[in-house]
Coordinates of C-alpha atoms in Angstrom, one line a residue:
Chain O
X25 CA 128.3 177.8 -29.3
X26 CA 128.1 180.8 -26.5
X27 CA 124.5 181.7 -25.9
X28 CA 123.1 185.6 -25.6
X29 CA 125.1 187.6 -23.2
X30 CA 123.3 190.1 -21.1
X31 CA 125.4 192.5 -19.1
X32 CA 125.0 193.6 -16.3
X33 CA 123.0 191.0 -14.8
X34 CA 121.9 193.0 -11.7
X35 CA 121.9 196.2 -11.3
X36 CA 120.3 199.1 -8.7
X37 CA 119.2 202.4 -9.7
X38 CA 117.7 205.4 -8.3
X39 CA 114.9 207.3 -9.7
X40 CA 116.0 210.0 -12.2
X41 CA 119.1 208.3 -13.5
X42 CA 119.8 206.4 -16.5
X43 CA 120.7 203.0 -17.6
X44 CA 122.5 201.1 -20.3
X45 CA 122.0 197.7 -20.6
X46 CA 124.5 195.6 -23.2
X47 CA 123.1 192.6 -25.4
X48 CA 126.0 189.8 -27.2
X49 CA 123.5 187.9 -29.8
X50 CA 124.7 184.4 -30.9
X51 CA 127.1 184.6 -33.3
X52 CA 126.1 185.1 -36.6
X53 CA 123.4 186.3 -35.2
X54 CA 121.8 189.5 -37.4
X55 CA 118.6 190.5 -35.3
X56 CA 117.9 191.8 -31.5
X57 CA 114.8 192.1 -30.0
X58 CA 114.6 193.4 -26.4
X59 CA 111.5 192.6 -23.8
X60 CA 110.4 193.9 -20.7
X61 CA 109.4 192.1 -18.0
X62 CA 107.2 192.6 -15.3
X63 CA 104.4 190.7 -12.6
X64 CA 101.7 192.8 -13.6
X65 CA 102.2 193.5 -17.1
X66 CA 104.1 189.9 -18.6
X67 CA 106.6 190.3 -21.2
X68 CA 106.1 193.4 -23.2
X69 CA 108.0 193.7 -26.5
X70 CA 110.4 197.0 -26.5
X71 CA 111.6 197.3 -29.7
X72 CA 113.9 194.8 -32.6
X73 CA 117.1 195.5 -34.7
X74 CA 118.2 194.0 -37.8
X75 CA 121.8 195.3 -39.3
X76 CA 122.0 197.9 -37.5
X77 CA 118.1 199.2 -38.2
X78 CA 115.3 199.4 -35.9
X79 CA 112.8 197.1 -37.6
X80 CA 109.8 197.7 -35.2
X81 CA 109.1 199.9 -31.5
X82 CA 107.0 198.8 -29.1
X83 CA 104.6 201.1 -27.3
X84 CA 107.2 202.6 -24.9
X85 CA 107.7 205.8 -23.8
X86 CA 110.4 207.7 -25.3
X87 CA 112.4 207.7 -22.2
X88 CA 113.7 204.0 -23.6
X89 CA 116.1 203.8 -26.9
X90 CA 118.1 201.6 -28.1
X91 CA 120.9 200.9 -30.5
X92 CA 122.3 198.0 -32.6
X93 CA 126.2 198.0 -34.0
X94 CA 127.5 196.7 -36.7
X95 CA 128.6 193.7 -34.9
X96 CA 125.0 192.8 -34.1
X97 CA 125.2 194.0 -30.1
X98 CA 122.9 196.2 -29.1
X99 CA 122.5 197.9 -25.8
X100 CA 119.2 199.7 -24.9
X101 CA 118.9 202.5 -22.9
X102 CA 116.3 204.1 -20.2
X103 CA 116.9 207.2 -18.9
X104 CA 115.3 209.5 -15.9
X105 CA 114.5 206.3 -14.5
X106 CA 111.2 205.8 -12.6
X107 CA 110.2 203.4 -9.8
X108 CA 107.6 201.3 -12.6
X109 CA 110.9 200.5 -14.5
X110 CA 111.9 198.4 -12.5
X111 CA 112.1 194.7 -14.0
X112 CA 113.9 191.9 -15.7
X113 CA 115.0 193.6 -19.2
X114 CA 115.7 189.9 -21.8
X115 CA 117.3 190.5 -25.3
X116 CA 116.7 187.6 -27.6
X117 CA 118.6 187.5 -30.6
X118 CA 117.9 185.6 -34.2
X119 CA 119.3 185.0 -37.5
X120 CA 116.8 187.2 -38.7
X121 CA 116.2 188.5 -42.3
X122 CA 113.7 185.2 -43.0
X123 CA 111.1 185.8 -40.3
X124 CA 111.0 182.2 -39.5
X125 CA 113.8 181.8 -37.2
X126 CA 113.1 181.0 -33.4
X127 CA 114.2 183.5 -30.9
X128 CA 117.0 182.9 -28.8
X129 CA 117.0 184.8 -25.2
X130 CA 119.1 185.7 -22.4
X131 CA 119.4 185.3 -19.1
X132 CA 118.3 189.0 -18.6
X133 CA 119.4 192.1 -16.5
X134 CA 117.4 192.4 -13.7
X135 CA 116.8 196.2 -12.8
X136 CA 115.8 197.6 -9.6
X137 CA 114.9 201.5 -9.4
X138 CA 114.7 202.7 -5.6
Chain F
X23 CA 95.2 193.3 -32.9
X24 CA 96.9 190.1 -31.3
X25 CA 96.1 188.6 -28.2
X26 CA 97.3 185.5 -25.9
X27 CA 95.4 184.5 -22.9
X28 CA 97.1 181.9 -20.4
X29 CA 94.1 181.4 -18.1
X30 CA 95.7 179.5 -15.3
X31 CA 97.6 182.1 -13.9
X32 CA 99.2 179.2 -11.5
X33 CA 99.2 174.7 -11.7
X34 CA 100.6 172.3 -8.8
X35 CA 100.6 168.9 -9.1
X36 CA 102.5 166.0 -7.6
X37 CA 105.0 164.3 -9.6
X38 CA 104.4 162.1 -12.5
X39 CA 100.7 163.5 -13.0
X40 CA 99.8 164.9 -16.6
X41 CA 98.6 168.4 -17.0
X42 CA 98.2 170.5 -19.7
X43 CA 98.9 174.0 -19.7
X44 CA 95.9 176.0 -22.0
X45 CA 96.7 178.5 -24.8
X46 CA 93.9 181.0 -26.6
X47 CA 94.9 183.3 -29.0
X48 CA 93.4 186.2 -31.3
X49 CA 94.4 187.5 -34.5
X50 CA 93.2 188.7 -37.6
X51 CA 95.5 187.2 -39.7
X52 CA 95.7 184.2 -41.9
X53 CA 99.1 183.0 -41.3
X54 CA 100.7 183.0 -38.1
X55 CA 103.3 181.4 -36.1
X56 CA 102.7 180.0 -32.7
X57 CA 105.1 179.3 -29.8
X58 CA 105.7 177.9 -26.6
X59 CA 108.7 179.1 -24.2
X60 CA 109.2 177.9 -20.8
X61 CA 111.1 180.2 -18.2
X62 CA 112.9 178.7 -15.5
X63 CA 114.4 180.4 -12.4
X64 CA 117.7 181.4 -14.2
X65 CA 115.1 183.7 -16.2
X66 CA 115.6 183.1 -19.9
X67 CA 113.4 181.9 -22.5
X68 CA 113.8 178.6 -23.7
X69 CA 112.4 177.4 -26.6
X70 CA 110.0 174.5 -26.7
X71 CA 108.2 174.4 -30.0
X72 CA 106.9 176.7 -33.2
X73 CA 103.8 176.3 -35.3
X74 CA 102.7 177.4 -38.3
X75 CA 99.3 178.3 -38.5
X76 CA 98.4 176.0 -41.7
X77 CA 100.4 173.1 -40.2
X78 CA 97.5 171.4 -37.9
X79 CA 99.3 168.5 -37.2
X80 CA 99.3 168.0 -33.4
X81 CA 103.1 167.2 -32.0
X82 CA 104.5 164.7 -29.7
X83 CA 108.3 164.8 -28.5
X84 CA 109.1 162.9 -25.2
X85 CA 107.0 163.6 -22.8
X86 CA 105.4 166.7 -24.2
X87 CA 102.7 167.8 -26.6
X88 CA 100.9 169.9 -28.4
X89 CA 97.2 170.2 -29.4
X90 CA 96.6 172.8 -31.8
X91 CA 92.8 173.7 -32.7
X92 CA 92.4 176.4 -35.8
X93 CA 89.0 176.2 -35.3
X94 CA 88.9 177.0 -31.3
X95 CA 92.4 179.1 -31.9
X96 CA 93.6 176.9 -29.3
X97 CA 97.4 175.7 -28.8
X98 CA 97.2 173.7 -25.6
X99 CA 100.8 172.3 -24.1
X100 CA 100.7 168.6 -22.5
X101 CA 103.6 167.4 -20.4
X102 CA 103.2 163.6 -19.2
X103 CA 104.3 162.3 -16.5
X104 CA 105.5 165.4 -14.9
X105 CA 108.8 165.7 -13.0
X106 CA 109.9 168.2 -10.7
X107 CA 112.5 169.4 -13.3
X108 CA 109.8 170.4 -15.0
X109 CA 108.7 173.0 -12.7
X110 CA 109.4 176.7 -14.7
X111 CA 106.7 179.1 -15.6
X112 CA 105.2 178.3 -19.6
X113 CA 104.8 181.3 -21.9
X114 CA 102.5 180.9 -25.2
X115 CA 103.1 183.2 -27.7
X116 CA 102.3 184.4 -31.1
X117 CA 103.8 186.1 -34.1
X118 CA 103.2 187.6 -37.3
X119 CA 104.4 185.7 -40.7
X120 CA 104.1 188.8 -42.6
X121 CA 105.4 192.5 -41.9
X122 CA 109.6 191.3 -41.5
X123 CA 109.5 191.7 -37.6
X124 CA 110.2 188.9 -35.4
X125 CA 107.8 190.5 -32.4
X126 CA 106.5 187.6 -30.2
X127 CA 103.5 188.9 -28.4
X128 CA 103.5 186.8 -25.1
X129 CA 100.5 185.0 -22.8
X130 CA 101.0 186.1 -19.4
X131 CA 102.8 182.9 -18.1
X132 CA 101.3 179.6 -16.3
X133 CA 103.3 178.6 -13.2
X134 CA 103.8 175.1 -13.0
X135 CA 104.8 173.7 -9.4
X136 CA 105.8 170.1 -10.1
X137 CA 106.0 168.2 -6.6
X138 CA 107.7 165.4 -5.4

């Protein structure tokens, strides 16, 4: 059974551009959170999707949005992209709808703004 | 609001040593769920253990365990015998039963070093 797929792994951006960042949950799969990652603040929750709805935000600036599709991927997206964005951006995805279910997570895309 | 505090920011030991790996939490609520995620290099999350909040029944499987203290809000993480494959940094983490989201509010991480 394929595990969460984060695309692009790796990526380099400069400041004032914008990024998309793709999420594959497991299939079957209905719900998508997304989490930021950083050395001084941790994980930090960004926001969750189930069917297509966003279910709950995190306290993010507006600058990041996401998206989930009726196939359950979702890709999130920052845009005017500053130096503090940099970090490792993990998608975990669940059955969902029950509450109970553990979280499944990715490998992450690791962004760097220059 | 909820809260997770990992204390030790960073552990070493030399193989086959025992630690444990300390987990304080805050919430309000009545029912929760509590977690433990361990992040190796590769970067993702992978999932050790969840706890309900009325289930106080400490856990053992293989060499790890779990201690969880209602009373101290306490969810402490035991490895024996440590082995250098367990070297990854531990995440504690806690979540809501009730609201439908699936948020995981995270500790910020102990480092464990395991040495040969």
């Amino acid at each position: 059974k394929a595990g969460v797929t984060q695309t692009p792994r790796y990526l380099i951006k400069t400041r004032g551009q914008q990024v998309t960042l793709s999420c594959s949950p497991i299939s079957g799969h209905r719900s998508v959170s997304w989490y930021q990652q950083t050395p001084g603040q941790g994980l930090q929750f960004l926001f969750e999707y189930f069917s297509e709805t966003q279910r709950n935000k995190g306290n993010f600036p507006g600058r990041f949005s996401g998206r989930q599709f009726s196939n359950s991927r979702s890709e999130m997206n920052v845009s005017t992209l500053e130096l503090g964005d940099s970090a490792l951006y993990l998608c975990a995805s669940s059955l969902g709808g029950s509450n109970t279910g553990e979280l499944f997570f990715g490998e992450g895309s690791r962004l760097t703004v220059l | 609001a909820q809260k997770v505090t990992q204390a030790q920011t960073e552990i070493s030991v030399v193989e086959k040593e025992d630690v444990t790996l300390d987990c304080v939490y805050e919430t309000r609520d009545t029912t929760y769920y509590l977690f433990w995620y361990k992040q190796p290099p590769s970067g993702e999350l992978v999932f050790l253990i969840r706890r309900n909040s009325f289930d106080e029944q400490n856990e053992i499987s293989g060499r790890y365990s779990w201690n969880f203290q209602k009373s101290t809000s306490s969810f402490n993480f035991t490895i024996t015998a440590s082995q250098v494959v367990d070297s990854a940094v531990y995440f504690c983490a806690l979540r809501r039963t009730q609201g439908g989201s699936e948020k995981l509010v995270f500790g910020k991480g102990t480092k464990l070093t395991v040495n040969p």
